[in-house]
Amino acid sequence: MSWQAYTDQLVATGKLDKAALYSAAGDSLWAQTGAFEIKPEEITAIAQAYADPAALQAHGLNVGGEPYLLLRSDDRSIYGRGKGKDKDTTGVIAVKTKQAILVAHYPTGVVANEATLIVEKLADYLISVGY
């Protein structure tokens, strides 16, 4: 399966509207859905936060030029909820595997836990096959 198929598969669930797949270092984009433009400094901050979340905790989580309230950051997963009156029901999920970082966005109307489970499950699969 191509890398693009994985991001397309996430969006096809109907629970996520954007997805991207990067190298674990955050220095190489492997696949993305149409309009999900993550700035280089944003993916670098996410990649570095797996080892040391202090910068994200101090400066906040930004993805695609949008700010997110940092809900969780550990050595595997980073979760954020949209900020602002019309964005507080959206969110982002970033999960690190052995060789990749999955980043996905869920829109208003999707339960955060449902979106999170989908991304975490794909990450588990990638880990099981060596990625």
XYZ file of N, CA and C in Angstrom, residues 66-123:
174
model
N -3.136 26.998 12.523
C -4.188 27.160 13.534
C -3.666 26.767 14.918
N -4.035 27.533 15.946
C -3.624 27.178 17.305
C -4.560 26.132 17.914
N -3.974 25.255 18.724
C -4.740 24.222 19.421
C -4.336 24.207 20.887
N -5.289 23.954 21.737
C -5.030 23.771 23.152
C -4.414 22.390 23.320
N -3.231 22.328 23.896
C -2.541 21.057 24.084
C -3.231 20.276 25.200
N -3.774 19.121 24.863
C -4.471 18.280 25.833
C -3.568 17.197 26.397
N -2.678 16.674 25.552
C -1.809 15.574 25.967
C -0.564 15.581 25.097
N 0.563 15.279 25.729
C 1.809 15.139 24.994
C 2.685 14.144 25.742
N 2.962 13.012 25.106
C 3.865 12.022 25.688
C 4.766 11.492 24.583
N 5.482 10.420 24.838
C 6.448 9.929 23.855
C 5.817 9.209 22.662
N 4.491 9.108 22.635
C 3.796 8.471 21.513
C 2.736 9.378 20.891
N 1.939 10.059 21.714
C 0.766 10.775 21.209
C 0.707 12.224 21.669
N 0.210 13.063 20.767
C -0.034 14.470 21.060
C -1.452 14.769 20.602
N -2.246 15.324 21.516
C -3.636 15.651 21.201
C -3.870 17.136 21.444
N -4.625 17.748 20.546
C -4.974 19.150 20.712
C -6.420 19.408 20.350
N -7.014 20.395 21.021
C -8.389 20.805 20.729
C -8.338 22.226 20.195
N -9.172 22.497 19.206
C -9.202 23.819 18.589
C -9.476 24.915 19.594
N -8.940 26.100 19.304
C -9.151 27.269 20.146
C -10.092 28.217 19.430
N -10.912 28.887 20.194
C -11.815 29.874 19.622
C -13.242 29.381 19.575
N -14.164 30.318 19.545
C -15.591 30.019 19.605
C -16.050 29.021 18.546
N -15.608 29.184 17.328
C -16.064 28.302 16.250
C -15.130 27.125 15.997
N -14.058 26.990 16.774
C -13.087 25.919 16.544
C -12.972 24.956 17.714
N -13.637 25.233 18.826
C -13.412 24.443 20.038
C -13.996 23.037 19.988
N -14.617 22.671 18.905
C -15.111 21.301 18.752
C -14.325 20.538 17.678
N -13.191 21.106 17.278
C -12.304 20.437 16.327
C -11.041 20.016 17.068
N -10.198 19.225 16.422
C -8.971 18.840 17.091
C -7.976 18.181 16.168
N -6.774 17.982 16.714
C -5.704 17.299 15.992
C -5.139 16.182 16.849
N -4.652 15.180 16.155
C -4.051 14.013 16.784
C -2.748 13.753 16.035
N -1.662 13.608 16.768
C -0.378 13.254 16.166
C 0.157 12.045 16.917
N 0.459 10.984 16.191
C 0.936 9.750 16.817
C 2.226 9.322 16.129
N 3.235 9.025 16.947
C 4.534 8.615 16.433
C 4.638 7.093 16.430
N 5.131 6.565 15.328
C 5.440 5.142 15.229
C 6.973 5.023 15.226
N 7.496 3.870 14.880
C 8.946 3.692 14.846
C 9.610 4.626 13.835
N 8.972 4.804 12.672
C 9.597 5.564 11.589
C 8.754 6.725 11.062
N 7.578 6.929 11.629
C 6.670 7.922 11.055
C 5.899 8.694 12.130
N 5.321 9.805 11.687
C 4.377 10.560 12.507
C 3.105 10.719 11.694
N 2.005 10.252 12.246
C 0.687 10.452 11.654
C 0.095 11.711 12.275
N -0.419 12.604 11.460
C -1.090 13.802 11.963
C -2.457 13.840 11.297
N -3.503 13.977 12.108
C -4.858 14.002 11.555
C -5.696 15.066 12.254
N -6.665 15.584 11.538
C -7.573 16.620 12.042
C -8.996 16.086 12.016
N -9.742 16.334 13.090
C -11.154 15.970 13.071
C -12.008 17.240 13.142
N -13.117 17.244 12.405
C -13.968 18.424 12.322
C -15.038 18.450 13.421
N -15.759 19.550 13.468
C -16.907 19.689 14.353
C -17.894 18.564 14.074
N -18.465 18.014 15.125
C -19.453 16.952 14.977
C -18.885 15.558 15.199
N -17.576 15.451 15.310
C -16.933 14.158 15.542
C -16.501 14.101 17.004
N -16.774 12.992 17.647
C -16.349 12.797 19.030
C -14.842 12.556 19.017
N -14.124 13.318 19.838
C -12.663 13.246 19.852
C -12.159 11.818 20.053
N -12.778 11.079 20.945
C -12.340 9.718 21.225
C -12.460 8.812 20.001
N -13.497 8.997 19.199
C -13.667 8.188 17.984
C -12.528 8.461 16.998
N -12.196 9.734 16.805
C -11.126 10.096 15.887
C -9.781 9.589 16.405
N -9.562 9.738 17.691
C -8.313 9.297 18.308
C -8.101 7.803 18.129
N -9.128 7.018 18.356
C -9.005 5.564 18.213
C -8.604 5.152 16.803
N -9.118 5.839 15.816
C -8.798 5.520 14.423
C -7.320 5.764 14.136
N -6.817 6.904 14.570
C -5.415 7.239 14.312
C -4.491 6.321 15.109
N -4.818 6.087 16.372
C -3.998 5.209 17.212
C -3.968 3.776 16.651
N -5.090 3.332 16.120
C -5.152 1.974 15.554
C -4.261 1.851 14.322
N -4.273 2.869 13.463
C -3.396 2.843 12.295
C -1.933 2.889 12.741
N -1.626 3.678 13.750
C -0.257 3.722 14.272
C 0.158 2.354 14.795
